[in-house]
Structure formats: C-alpha cells, structure tokens
XYZ file of N, CA and C in Angstrom:
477
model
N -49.324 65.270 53.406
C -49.679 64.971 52.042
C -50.294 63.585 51.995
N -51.004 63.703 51.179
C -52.084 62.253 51.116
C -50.622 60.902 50.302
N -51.318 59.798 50.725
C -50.749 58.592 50.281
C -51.021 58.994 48.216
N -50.270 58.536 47.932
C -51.111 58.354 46.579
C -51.228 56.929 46.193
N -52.612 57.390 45.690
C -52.993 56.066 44.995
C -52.474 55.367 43.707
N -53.095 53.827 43.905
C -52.599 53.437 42.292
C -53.144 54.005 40.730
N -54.187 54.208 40.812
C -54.369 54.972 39.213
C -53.702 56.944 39.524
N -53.069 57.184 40.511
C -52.798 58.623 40.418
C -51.284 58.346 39.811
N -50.491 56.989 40.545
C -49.375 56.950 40.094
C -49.083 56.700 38.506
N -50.445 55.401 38.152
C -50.777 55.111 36.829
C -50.247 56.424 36.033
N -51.502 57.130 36.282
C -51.532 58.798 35.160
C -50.099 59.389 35.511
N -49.626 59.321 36.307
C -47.899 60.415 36.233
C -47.136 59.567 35.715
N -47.051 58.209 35.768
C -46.802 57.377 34.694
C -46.590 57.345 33.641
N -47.806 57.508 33.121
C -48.273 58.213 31.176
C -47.600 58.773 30.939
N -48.138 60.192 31.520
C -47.549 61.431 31.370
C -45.921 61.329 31.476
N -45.415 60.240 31.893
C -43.998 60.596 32.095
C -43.162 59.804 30.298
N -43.971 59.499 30.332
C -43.382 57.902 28.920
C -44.096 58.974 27.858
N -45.303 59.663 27.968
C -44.860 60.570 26.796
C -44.280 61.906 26.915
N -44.222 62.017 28.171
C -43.107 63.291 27.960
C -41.304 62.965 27.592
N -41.260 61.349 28.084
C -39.904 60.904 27.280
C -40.043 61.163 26.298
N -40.949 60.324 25.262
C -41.067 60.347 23.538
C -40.948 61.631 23.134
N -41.640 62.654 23.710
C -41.786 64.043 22.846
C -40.250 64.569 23.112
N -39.575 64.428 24.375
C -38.328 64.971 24.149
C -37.110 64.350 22.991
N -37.517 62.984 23.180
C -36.607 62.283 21.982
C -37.025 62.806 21.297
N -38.397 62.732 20.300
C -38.673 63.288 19.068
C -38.314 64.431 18.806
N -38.229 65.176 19.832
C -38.333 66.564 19.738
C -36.632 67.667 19.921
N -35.668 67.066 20.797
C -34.741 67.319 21.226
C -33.826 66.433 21.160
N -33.549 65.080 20.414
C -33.163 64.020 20.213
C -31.983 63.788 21.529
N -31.042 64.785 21.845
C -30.612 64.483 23.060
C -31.275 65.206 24.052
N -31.312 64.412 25.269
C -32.028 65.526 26.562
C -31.266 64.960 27.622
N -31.727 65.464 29.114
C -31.468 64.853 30.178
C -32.519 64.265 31.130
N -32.481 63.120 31.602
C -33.363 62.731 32.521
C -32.669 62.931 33.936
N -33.283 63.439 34.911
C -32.340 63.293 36.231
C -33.465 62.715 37.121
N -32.969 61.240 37.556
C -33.828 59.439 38.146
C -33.169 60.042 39.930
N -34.072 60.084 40.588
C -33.524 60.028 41.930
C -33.247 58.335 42.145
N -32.541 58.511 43.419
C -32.330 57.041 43.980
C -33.760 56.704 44.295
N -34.381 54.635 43.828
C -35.518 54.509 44.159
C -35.070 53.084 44.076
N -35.856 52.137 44.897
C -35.325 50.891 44.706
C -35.512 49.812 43.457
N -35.971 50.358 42.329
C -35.829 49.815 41.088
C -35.025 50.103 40.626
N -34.319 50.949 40.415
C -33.219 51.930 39.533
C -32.171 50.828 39.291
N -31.754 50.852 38.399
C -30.605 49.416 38.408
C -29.931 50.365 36.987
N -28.610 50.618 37.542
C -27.555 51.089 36.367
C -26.719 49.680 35.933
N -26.866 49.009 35.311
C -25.915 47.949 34.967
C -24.784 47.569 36.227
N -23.239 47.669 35.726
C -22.594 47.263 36.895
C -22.449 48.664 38.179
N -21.995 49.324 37.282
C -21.619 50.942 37.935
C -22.564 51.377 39.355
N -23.720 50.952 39.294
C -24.742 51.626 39.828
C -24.610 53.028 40.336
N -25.095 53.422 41.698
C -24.947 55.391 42.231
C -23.311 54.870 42.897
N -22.958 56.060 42.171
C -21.560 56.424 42.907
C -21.798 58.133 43.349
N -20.500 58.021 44.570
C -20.871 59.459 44.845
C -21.604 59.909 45.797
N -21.903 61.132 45.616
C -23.487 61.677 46.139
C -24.560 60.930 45.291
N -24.265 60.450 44.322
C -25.505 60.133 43.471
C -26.850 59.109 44.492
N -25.849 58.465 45.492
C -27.315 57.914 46.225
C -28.177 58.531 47.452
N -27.781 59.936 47.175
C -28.548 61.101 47.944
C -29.500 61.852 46.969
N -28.436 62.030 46.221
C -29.083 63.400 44.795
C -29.598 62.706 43.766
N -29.658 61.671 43.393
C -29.587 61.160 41.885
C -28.543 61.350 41.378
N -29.464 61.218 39.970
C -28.420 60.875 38.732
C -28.881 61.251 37.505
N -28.283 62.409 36.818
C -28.755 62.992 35.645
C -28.110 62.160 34.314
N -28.466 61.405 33.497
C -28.252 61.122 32.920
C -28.168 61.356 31.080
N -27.560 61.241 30.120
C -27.809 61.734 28.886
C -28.383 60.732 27.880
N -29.696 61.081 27.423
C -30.390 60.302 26.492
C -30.432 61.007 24.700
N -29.461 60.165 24.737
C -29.714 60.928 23.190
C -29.336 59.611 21.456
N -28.598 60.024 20.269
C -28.572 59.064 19.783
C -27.183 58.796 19.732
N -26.138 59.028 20.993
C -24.638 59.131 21.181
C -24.550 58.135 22.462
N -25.629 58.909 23.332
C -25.257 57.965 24.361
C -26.050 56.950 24.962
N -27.144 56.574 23.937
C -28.396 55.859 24.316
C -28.580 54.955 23.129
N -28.876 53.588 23.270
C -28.752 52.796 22.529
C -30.421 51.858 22.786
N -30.861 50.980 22.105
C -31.976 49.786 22.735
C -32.657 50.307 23.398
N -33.426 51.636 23.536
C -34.770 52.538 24.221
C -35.966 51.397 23.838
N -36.280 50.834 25.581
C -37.435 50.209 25.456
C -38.164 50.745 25.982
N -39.644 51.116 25.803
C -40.819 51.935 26.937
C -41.742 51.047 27.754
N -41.718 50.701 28.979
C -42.341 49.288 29.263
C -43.157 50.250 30.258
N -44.212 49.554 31.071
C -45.135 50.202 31.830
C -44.642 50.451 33.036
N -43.795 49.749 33.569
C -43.341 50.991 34.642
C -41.791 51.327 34.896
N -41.444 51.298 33.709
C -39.752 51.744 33.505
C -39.618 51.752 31.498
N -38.696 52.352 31.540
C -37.943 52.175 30.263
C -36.562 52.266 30.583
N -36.384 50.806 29.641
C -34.529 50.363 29.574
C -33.943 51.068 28.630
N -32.882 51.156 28.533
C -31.968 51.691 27.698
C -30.421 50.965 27.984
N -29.537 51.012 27.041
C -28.127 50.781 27.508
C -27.696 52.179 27.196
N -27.245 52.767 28.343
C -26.256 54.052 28.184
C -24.791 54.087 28.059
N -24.130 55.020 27.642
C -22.806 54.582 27.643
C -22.620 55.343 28.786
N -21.234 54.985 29.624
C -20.959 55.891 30.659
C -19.061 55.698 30.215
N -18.715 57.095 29.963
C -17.187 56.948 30.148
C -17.081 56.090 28.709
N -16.696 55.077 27.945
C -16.341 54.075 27.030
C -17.415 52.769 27.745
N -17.820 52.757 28.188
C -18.248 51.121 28.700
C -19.768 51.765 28.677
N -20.692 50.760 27.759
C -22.344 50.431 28.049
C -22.906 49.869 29.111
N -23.787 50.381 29.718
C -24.372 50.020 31.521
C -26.089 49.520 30.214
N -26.570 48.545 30.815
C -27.971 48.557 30.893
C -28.941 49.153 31.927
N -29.328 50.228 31.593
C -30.419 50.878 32.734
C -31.833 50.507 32.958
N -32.359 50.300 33.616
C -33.801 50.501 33.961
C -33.982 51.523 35.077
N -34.855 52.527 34.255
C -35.392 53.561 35.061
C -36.571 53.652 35.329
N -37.180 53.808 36.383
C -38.215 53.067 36.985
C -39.076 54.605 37.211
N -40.666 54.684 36.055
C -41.073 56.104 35.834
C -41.327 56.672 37.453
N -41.149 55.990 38.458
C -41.214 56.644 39.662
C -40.414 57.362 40.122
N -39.142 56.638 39.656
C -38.349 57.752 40.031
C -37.894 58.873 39.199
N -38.372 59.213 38.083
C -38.031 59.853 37.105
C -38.384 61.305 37.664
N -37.509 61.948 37.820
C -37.702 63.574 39.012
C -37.945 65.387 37.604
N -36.927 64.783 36.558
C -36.759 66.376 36.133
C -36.260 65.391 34.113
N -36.672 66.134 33.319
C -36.850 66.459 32.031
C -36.087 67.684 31.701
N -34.807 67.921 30.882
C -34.930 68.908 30.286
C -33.998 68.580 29.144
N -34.046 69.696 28.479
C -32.986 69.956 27.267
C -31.535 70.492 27.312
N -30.625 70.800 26.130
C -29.455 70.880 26.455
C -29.725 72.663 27.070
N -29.682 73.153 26.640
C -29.951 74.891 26.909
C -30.683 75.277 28.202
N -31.575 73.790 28.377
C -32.589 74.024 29.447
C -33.950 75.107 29.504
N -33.832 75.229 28.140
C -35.254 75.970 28.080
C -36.034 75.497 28.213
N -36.857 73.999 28.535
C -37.848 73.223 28.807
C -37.266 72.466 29.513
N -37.894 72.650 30.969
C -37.388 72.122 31.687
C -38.729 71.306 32.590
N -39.327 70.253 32.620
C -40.142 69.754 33.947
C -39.928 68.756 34.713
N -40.458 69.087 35.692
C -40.242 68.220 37.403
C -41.333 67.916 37.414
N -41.438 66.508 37.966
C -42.655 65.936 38.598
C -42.496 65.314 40.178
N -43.348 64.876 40.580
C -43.231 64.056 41.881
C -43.358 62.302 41.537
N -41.639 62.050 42.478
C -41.603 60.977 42.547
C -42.291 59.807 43.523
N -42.319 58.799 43.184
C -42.512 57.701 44.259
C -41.582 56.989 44.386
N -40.823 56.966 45.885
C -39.676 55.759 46.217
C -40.562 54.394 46.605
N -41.836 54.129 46.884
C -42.032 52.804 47.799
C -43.484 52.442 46.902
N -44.134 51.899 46.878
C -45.014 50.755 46.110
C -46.581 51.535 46.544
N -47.704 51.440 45.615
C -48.602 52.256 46.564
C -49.462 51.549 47.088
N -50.215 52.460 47.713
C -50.913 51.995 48.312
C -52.252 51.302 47.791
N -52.053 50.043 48.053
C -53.488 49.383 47.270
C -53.932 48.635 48.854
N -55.676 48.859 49.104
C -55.990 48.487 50.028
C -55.945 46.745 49.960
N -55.909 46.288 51.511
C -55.589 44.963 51.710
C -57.262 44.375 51.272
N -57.130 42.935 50.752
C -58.538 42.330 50.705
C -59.028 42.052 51.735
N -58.388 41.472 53.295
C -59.197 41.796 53.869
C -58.223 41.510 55.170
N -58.639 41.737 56.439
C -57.971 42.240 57.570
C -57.091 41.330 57.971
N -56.548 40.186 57.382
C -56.271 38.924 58.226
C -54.595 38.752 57.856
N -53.864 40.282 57.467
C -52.752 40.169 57.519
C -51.845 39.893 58.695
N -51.211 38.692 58.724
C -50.285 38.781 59.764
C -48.821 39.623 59.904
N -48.080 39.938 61.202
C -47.305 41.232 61.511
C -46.117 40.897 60.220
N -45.833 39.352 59.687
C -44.844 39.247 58.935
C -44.666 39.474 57.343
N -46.170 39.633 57.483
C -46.838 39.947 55.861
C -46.417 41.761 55.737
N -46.544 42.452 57.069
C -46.580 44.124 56.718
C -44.941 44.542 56.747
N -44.683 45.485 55.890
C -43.192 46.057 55.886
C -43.500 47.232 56.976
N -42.327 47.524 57.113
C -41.924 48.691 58.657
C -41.647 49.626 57.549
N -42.008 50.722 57.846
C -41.897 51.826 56.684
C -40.638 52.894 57.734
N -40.116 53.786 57.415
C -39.198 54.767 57.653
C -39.617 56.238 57.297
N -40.098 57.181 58.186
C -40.480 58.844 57.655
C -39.147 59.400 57.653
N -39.441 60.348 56.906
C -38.658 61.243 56.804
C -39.370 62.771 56.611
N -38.933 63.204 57.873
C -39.674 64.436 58.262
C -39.294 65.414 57.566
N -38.095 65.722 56.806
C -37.450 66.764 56.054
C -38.104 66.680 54.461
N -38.154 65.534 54.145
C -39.239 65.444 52.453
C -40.843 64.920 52.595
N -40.933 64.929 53.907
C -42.200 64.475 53.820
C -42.993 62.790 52.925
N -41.708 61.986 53.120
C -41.681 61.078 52.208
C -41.444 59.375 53.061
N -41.490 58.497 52.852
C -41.362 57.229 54.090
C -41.356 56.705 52.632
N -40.525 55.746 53.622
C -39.240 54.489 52.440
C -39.357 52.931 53.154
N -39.733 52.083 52.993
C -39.349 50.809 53.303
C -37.962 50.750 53.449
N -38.323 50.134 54.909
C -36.414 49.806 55.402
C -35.972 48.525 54.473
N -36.215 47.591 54.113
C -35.913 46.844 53.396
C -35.918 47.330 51.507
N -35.710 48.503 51.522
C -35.837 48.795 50.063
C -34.071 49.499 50.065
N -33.372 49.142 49.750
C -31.759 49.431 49.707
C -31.258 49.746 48.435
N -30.470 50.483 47.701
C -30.040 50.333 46.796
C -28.427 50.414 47.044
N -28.434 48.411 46.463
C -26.844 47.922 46.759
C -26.141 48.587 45.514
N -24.790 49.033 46.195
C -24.103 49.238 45.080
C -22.278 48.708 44.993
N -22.134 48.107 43.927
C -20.400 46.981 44.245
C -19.127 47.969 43.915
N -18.952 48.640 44.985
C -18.008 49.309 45.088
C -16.311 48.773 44.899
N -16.824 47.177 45.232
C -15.395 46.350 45.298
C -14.762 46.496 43.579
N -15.371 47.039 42.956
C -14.461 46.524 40.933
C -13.593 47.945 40.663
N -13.629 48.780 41.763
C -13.127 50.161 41.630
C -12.085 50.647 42.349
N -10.651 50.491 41.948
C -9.809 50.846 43.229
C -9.167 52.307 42.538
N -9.060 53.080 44.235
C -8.452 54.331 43.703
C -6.580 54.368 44.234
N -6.364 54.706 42.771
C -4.508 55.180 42.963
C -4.334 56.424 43.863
C-alpha cells in the first residue's frame, strides 16, 4: 500500500470532523472507537487493558461528554469515565469506527499511527535527523519506535 500523503490525510481529516458533527447533531449520543496512536492522550487513566492493542470505544454524547472542541487535527473533549472527568484529545488519525447506539450507521475509515510523509527539502539530512521506523507485516502498517504510548499504571492498586 502506498505511503499516504499530506493533503490525502488532510481530506480523511475533514471528512472525519464532519462526520463527528453530523453524528452529534444527528444521534446526540454515539460511539467513537480511537485506536492506540501516539497522540491519543486520555487524561490520567490513559489505555488500560487490551485497550493498547484494540483501542478504545468511547461514549460521546450530552451525559458523558462535556467542552467538545473541533481543532484541525484532533478534537478535545472531557469524558466522564466511571464518576471521574478525563480530558481527551483524539487525534482524527486515529479515529477508526463511528457508530450509533443500535448500530445502524456504522463507518470505518483508515487510520494513521505515524506523521506523513512530506518530502525532505533537500538531501543533506543527517542519520540523527531520520527516525527508525518498525513494519508490521500482519497490518501492513510501520510505527516509529520512538512513538510509545506511556501509560501510569502506578495510581491503581488491585485488592
């Protein structure tokens, strides 16, 4: 599969910030389900779980979603999780699946985990300037090894 470019990511972009709006407007609660990507920032909580394999489906509605900002390449929100408000930024790259409660409208798009590709100005990068990228032969997808998503497991003890 080809690299994608920056105005291809641009347009799935769009398309993703108004397919948010029309579901708010339209379904006032929905679900977004954000794969793991190295912007994703859940307040303290971050991925627990499988969640930093599978994602994380989350509920956007006017119960559990508060301060909906639409910025150009994420929209924040504070969600509630459990009794306690997380501030999210969801980063439209990683934004994987759209649907409703019933799930009769349901869409998937393709994500981006890593930054795109914009050509260099000109050849005189040195080896410390380039990141080491990581394939992954099973999604067909390569991740910057330096792209991690930390998560503080230490505020959580189990009885």
């Amino acid at each position: 599969m080809d690299s994608p470019n920056l105005e291809d990511i641009q347009a799935l972009r769009e398309f993703k910030k108004q397919l948010f709006s029309v579901y708010w407007e339209r379904f006032g609660t929905f679900y977004v389900h954000v794969m793991p990507h190295p912007d994703l920032k859940i307040g303290k909580r971050g991925l627990v779980g499988e969640e930093p394999e599978s994602g994380i489906i989350l509920v956007i509605g006017p119960r559990a979603a508060r301060d909906i900002k639409i910025e150009e390449e994420w929209v924040y929100a504070e969600l509630q999780f459990g009794y306690t408000w997380e501030q999210v930024f969801l980063p439209w790259d990683g934004i994987f699946r759209y649907f409703d409660k019933s799930q009769q409208t349901v869409t998937q798009m393709r994500i981006y985990l890593g930054k795109p590709d914009i050509p260099p100005k000109k050849e005189n990068l040195t080896p410390a300037e380039t990141k080491e990228e990581v394939s992954d032969p099973e999604s067909g997808t390569s991740k910057r090894k330096d792209n991690v998503i930390q998560v503080d497991f230490g505020s959580k003890t189990k009885k």
